mmCIF file of C-alpha atoms and ligand atoms in Angstrom:
data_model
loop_
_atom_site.group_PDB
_atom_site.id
_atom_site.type_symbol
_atom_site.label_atom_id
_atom_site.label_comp_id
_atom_site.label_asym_id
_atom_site.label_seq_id
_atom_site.Cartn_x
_atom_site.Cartn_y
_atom_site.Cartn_z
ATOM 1 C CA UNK A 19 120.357 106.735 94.200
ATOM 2 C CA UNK A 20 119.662 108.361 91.197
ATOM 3 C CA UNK A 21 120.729 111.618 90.190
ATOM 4 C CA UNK A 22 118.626 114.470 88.213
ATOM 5 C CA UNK A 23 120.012 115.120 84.652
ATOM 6 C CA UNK A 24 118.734 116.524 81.433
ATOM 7 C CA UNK A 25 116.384 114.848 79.778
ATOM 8 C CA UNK A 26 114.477 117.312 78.184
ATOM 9 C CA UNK A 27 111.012 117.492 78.141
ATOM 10 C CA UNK A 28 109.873 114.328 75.998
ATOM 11 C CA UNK A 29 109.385 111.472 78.277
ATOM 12 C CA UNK A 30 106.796 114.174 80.793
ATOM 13 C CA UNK A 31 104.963 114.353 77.316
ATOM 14 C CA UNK A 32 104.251 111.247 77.325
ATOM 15 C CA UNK A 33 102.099 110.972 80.519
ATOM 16 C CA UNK A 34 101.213 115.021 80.137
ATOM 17 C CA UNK A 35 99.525 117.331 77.412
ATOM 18 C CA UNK A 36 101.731 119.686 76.104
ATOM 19 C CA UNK A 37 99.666 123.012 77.011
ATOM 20 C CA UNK A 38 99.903 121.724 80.653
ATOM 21 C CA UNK A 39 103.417 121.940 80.822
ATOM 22 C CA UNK A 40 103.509 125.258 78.530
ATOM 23 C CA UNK A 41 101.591 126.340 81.405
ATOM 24 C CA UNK A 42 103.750 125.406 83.865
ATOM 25 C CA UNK A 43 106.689 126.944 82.035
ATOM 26 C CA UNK A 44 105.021 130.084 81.317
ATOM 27 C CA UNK A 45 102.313 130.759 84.806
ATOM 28 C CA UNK A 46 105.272 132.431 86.704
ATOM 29 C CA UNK A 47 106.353 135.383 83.713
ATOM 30 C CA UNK A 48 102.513 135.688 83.168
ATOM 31 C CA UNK A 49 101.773 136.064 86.539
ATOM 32 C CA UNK A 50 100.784 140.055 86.212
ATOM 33 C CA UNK A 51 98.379 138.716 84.180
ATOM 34 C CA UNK A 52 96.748 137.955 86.801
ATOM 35 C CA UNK A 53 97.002 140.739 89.215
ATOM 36 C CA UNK A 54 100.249 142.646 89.422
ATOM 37 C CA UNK A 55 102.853 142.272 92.142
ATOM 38 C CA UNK A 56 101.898 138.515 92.904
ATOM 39 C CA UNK A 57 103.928 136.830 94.936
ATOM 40 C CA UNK A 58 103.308 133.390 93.607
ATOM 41 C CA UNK A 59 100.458 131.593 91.420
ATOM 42 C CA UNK A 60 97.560 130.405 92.636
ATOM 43 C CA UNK A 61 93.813 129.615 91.509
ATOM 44 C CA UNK A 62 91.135 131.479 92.673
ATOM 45 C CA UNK A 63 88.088 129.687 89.949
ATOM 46 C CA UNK A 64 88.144 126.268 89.303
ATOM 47 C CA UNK A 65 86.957 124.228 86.137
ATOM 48 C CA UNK A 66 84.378 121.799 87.255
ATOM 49 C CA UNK A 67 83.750 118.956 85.104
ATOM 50 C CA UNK A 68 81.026 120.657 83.285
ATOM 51 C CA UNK A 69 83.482 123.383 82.168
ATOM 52 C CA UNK A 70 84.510 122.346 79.375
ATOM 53 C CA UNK A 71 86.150 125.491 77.353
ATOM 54 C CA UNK A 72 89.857 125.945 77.608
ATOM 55 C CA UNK A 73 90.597 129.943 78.146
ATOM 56 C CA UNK A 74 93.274 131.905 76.713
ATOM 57 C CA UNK A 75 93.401 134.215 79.930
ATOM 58 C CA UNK A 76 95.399 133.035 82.657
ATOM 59 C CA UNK A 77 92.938 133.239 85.667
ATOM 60 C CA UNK A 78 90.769 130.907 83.765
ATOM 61 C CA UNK A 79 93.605 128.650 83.223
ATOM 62 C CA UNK A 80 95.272 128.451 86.546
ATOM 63 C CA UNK A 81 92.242 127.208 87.834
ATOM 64 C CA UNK A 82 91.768 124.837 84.951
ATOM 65 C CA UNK A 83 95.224 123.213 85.437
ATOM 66 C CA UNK A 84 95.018 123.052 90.041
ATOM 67 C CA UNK A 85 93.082 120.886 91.323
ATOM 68 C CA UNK A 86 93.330 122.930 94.616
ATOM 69 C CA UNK A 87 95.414 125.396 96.809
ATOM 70 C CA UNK A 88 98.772 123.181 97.521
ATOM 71 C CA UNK A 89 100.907 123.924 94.754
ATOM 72 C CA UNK A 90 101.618 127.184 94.062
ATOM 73 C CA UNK A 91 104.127 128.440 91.206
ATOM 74 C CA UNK A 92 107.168 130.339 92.035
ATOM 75 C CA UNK A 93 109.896 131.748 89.979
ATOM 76 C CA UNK A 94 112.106 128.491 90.124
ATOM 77 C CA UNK A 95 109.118 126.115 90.561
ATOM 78 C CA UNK A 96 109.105 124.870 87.360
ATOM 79 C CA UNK A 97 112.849 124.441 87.255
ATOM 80 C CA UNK A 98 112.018 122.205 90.252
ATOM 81 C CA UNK A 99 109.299 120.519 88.276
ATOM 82 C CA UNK A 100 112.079 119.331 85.840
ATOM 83 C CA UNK A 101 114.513 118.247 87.938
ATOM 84 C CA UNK A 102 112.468 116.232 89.758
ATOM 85 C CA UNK A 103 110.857 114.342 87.026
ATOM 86 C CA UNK A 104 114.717 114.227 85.479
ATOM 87 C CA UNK A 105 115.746 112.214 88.571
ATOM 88 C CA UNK A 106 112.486 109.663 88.057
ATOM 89 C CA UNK A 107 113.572 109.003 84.132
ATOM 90 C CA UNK A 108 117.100 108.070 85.773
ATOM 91 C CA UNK A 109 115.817 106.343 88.616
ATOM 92 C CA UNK A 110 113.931 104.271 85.519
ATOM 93 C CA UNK A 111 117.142 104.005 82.850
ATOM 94 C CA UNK A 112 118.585 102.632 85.986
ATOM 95 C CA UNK A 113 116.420 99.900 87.479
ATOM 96 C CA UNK A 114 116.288 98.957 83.780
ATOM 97 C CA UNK A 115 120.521 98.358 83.682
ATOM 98 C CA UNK A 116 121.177 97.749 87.057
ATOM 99 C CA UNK A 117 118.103 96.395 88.298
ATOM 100 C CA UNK A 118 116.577 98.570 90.382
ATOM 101 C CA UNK A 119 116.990 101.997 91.388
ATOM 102 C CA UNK A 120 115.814 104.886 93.949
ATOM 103 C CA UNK A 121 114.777 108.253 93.113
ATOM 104 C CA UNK A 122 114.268 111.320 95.724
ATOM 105 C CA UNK A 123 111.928 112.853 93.433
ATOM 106 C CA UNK A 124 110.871 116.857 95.287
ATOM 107 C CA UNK A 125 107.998 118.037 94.356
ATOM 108 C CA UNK A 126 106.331 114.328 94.658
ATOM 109 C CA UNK A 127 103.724 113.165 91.340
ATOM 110 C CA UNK A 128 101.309 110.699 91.767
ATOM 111 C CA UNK A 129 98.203 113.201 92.225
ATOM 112 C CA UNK A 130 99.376 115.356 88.947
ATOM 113 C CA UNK A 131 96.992 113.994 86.406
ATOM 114 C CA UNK A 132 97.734 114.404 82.390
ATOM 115 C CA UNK A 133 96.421 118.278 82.475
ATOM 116 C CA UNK A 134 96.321 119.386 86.365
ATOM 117 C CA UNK A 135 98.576 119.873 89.576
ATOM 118 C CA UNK A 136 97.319 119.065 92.680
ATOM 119 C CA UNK A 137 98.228 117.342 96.018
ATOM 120 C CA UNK A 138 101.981 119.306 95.923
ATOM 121 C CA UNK A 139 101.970 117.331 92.310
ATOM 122 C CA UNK A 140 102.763 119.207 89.239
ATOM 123 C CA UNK A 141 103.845 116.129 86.984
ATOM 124 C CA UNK A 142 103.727 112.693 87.771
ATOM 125 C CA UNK A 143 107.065 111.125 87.989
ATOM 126 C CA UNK A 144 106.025 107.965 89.045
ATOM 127 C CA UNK A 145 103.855 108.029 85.070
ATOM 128 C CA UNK A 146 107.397 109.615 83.526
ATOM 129 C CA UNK A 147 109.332 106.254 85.031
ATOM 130 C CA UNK A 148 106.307 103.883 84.220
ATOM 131 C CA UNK A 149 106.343 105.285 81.099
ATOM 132 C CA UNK A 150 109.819 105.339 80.103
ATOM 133 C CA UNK A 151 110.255 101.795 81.368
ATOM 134 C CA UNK A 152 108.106 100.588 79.009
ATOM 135 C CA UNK A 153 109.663 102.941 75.904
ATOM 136 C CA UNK A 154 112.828 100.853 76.865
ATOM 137 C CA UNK A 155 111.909 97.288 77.058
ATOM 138 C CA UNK A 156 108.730 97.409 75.082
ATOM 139 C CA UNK A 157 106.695 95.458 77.556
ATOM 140 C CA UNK A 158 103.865 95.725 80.450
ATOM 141 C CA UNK A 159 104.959 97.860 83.725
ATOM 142 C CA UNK A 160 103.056 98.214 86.897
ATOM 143 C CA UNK A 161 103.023 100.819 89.587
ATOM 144 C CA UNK A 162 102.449 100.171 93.058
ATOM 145 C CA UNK A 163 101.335 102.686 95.070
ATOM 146 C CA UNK A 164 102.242 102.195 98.848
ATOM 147 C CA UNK A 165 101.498 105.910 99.423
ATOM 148 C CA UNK A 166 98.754 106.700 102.402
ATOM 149 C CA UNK A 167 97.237 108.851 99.983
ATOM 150 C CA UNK A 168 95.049 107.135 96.532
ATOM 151 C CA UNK A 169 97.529 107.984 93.306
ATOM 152 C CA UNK A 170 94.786 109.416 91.635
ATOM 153 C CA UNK A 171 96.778 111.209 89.081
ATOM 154 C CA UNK A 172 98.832 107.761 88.026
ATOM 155 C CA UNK A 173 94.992 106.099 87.958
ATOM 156 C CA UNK A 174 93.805 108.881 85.850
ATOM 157 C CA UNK A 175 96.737 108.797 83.117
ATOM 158 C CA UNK A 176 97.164 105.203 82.730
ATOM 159 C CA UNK A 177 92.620 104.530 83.151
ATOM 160 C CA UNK A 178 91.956 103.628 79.114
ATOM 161 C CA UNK A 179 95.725 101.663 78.734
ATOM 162 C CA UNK A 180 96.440 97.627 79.164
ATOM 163 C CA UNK A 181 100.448 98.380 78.826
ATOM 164 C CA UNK A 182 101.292 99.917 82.287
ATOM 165 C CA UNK A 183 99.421 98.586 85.276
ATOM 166 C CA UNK A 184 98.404 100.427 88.364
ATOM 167 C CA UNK A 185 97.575 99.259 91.769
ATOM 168 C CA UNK A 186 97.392 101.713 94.850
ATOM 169 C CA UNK A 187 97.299 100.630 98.573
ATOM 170 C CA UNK A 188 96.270 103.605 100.611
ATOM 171 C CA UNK A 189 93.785 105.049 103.254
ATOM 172 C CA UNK A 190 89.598 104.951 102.577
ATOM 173 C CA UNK A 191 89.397 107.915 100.695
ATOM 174 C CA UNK A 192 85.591 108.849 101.647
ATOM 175 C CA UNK A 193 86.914 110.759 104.586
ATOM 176 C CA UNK A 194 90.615 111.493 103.291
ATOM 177 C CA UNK A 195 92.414 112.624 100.243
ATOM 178 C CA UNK A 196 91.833 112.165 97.484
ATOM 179 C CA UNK A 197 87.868 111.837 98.383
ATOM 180 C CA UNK A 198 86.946 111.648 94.923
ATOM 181 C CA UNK A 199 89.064 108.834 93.517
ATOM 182 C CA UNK A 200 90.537 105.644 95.028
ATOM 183 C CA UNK A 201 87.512 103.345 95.430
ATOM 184 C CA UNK A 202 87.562 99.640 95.110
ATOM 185 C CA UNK A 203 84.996 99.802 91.788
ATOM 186 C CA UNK A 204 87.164 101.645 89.289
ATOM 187 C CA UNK A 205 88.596 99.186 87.641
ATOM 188 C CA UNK A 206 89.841 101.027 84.261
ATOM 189 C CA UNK A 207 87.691 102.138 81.031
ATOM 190 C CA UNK A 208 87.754 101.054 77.804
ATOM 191 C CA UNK A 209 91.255 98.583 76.889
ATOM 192 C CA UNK A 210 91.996 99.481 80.338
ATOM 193 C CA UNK A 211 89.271 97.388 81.849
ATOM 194 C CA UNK A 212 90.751 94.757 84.687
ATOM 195 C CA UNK A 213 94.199 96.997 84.705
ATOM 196 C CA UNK A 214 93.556 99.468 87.672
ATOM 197 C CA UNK A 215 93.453 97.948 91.049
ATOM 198 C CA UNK A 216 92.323 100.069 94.249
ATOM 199 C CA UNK A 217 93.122 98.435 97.617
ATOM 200 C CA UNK A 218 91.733 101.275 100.075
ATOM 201 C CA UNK A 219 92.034 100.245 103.944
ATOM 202 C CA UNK A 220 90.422 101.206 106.657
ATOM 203 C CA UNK A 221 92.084 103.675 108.900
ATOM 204 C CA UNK A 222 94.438 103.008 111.664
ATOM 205 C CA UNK A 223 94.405 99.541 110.073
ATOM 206 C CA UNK A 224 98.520 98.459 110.918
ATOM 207 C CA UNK A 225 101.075 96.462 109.438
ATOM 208 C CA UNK A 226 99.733 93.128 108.871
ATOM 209 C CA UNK A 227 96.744 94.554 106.478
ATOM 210 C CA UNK A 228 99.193 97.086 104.247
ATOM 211 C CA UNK A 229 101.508 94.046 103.470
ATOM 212 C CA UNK A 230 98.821 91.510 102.552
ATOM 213 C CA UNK A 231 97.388 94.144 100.210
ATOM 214 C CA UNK A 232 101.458 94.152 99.192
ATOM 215 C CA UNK A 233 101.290 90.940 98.545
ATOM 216 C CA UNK A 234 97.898 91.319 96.721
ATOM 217 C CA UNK A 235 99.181 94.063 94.431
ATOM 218 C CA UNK A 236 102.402 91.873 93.698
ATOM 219 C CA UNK A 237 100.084 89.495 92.315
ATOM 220 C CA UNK A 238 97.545 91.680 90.484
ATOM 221 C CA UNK A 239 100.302 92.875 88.755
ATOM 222 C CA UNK A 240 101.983 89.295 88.037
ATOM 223 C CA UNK A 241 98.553 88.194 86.789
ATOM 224 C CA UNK A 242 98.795 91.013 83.838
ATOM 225 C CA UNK A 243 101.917 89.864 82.791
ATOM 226 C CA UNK A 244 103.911 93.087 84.090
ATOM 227 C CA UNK A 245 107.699 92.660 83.619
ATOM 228 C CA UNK A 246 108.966 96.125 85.409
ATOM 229 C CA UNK A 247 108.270 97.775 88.574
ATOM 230 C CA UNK A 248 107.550 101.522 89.261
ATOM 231 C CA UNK A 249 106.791 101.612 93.668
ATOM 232 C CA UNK A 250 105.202 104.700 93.847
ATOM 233 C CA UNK A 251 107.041 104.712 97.223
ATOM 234 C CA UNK A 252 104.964 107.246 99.603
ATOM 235 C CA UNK A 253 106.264 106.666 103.650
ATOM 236 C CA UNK A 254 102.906 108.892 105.083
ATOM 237 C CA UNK A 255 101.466 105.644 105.790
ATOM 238 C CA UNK A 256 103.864 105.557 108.940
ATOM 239 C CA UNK A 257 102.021 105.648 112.568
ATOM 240 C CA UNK A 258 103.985 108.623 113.416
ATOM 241 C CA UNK A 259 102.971 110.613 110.084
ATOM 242 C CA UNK A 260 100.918 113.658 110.923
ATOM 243 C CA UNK A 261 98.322 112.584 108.738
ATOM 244 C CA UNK A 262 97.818 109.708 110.953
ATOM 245 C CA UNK A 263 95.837 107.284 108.437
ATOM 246 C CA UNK A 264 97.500 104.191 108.512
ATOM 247 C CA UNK A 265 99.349 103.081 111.529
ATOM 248 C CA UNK A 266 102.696 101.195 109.660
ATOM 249 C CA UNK A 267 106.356 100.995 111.953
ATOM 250 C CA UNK A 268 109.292 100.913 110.864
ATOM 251 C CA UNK A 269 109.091 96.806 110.998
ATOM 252 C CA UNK A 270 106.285 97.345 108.703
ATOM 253 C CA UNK A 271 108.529 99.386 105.734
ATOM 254 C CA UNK A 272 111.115 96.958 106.845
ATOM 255 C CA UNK A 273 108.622 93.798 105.661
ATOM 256 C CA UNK A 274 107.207 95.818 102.527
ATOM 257 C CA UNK A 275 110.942 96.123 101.437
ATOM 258 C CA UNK A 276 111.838 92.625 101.574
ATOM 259 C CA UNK A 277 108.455 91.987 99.723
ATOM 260 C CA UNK A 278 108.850 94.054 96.860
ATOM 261 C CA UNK A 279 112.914 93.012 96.658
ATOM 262 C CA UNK A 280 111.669 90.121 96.152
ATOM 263 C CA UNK A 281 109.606 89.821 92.705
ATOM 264 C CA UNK A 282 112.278 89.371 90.016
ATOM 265 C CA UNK A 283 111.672 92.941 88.351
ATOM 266 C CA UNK A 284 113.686 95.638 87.506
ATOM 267 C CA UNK A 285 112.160 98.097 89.542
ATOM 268 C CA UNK A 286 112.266 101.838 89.775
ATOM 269 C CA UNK A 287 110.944 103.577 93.515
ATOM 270 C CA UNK A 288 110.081 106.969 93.042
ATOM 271 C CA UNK A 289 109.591 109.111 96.520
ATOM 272 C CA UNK A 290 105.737 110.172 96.695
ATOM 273 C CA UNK A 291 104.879 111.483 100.099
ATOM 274 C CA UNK A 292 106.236 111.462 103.922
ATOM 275 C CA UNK A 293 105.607 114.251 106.262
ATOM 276 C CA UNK A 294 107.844 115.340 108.580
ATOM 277 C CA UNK A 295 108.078 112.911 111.725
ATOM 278 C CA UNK A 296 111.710 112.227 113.576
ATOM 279 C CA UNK A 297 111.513 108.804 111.956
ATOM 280 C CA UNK A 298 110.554 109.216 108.408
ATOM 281 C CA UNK A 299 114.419 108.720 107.687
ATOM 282 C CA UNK A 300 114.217 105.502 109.584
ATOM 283 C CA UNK A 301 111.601 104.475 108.122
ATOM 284 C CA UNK A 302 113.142 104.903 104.614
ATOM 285 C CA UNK A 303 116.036 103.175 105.777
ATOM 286 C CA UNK A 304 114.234 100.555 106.634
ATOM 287 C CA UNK A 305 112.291 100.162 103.227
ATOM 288 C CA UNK A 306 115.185 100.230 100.808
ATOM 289 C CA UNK A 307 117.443 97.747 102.993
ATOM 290 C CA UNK A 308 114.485 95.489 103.243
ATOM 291 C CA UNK A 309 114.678 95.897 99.642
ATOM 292 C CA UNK A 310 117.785 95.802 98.972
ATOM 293 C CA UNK A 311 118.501 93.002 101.226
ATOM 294 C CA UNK A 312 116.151 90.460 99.090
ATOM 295 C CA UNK A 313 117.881 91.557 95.653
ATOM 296 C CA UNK A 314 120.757 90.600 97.240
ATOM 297 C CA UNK A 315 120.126 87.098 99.096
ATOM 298 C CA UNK A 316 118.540 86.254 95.508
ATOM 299 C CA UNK A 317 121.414 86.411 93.432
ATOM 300 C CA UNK A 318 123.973 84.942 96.560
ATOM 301 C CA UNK A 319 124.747 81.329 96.410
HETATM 302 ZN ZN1 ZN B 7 100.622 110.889 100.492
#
């Protein structure tokens, strides 16, 4: 497993704006700004689309940088924040020299876009590995998204790029988080056209149906040529998850494992989401051995 260590903040700025993470670093000191005595930082406005102006006060920018009501700041949030995407940048140097890698990434990423928290998100480490994979072997990386949830924040950074694939398996979104993102017709924009790949299932839909769509995304992502692996490795699509979406057992992880072991990338798998449920360890378990077990039987005798 890999550990957290110091990174500074370059390889975040590569997925993030650098006034987002100023604001991250500076919303809990500012927070009288606000209203004094707060006891953490949350938004009360919101910039809709058609808000376009970026304020100096930090009311107006709170709500411009969370998407909603899950992730407010504390004093050692952001300290959190770093650490976490610290352990994805390791997770990535070491799928890169060892082969593959796991990082227990808290808070999660994948629905922190380039400018905005949201979804317990603040930034994106599954984007900070993607992204640093590719700053280390120069070529294409894709993400696979096996979270219940749409990565609508990975989608969102990588929409305009060809170099870093995405591809997320989750839940039909028009009656489930995201609800605004995650549908089979975005496809990318721009050079990023025929590089974004949503795979939404219906709910309650089982095992056999979340590791075809594995086995689609594996191939999606062979197709453009991708030569590293981020698994944007979310376990909420477990039957006994309270969100109750997709119905995968432990078998299930167990088979997704072994599928993903067995593409010939150096692969990086970055913890997204899990709720609490007496068998979410298990079910971890049960993902990285399957895993771990193909890497292994491929380079035996
Ligand atoms: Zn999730």
């Amino acid at each position: 497993m890999a550990a957290s260590h110091a990174h500074g903040q370059e390889p975040i700025l590569r997925v993030h704006s650098q006034r987002y993470i100023q604001f991250l670093s500076e919303a809990w000191a500012r927070r009288d700004e606000i209203e004094p005595g707060l006891e953490h930082v949350l938004p009360s406005h919101f910039a809709r689309p058609q808000m376009m102006r970026y304020p100096s006060g930090m009311i107006g920018r709170v709500g411009f940088h969370m998407a909603d009501t899950s992730t407010p700041i504390l004093e050692t949030t952001f300290a959190a924040i770093l650490a976490s995407a610290g352990v994805a940048v390791n997770a990535a140097e070491e799928a890169v020299s060892a082969g593959y890698a796991y990082g227990l990434c808290r808070p999660p990423g994948h629905h922190a876009s380039a400018e905005s928290a949201g979804g317990f998100c603040f930034v994106n480490n599954s984007a900070v590995a993607a992204a640093h994979i590719q700053q280390l072997i120069g070529g294409r990386v894709g993400i696979i998204d096996v979270d219940v949830h749409h990565g609508n924040g990975t989608q969102s950074i990588f929409y305009q790029r060809d170099d870093i694939v995405t591809v997320s398996i989750h839940a039909d979104p028009s009656t489930f988080m995201p609800y605004y993102a995650g549908y089979e017709d975005e496809i990318g924009e721009g050079a990023g056209v025929g590089f974004n790949l949503n795979i939404p299932l219906k709910h309650r839909s089982g095992d056999a149906i979340y590791l075809e769509s594995i086995d689609h995304a594996i191939e999606f992502c062979a197709s453009r040529g991708v030569e590293a692996l981020v698994v944007a490795l979310g376990l909420d699509a477990s039957e006994h998850d309270p969100n109750g979406a997709l119905s995968v057992t432990t078998q299930g992880f167990l088979a997704a494992g072994r599928r993903l072991g067995a593409t010939k990338w150096p692969t990086a798998m970055i913890q997204e989401g899990g709720y609490l449920s007496d068998i979410l360890g298990e079910n971890l378990i049960a993902f990285l051995g399957g895993f771990e077990e193909s890497r292994t039987s491929r380079d035996g005798p």
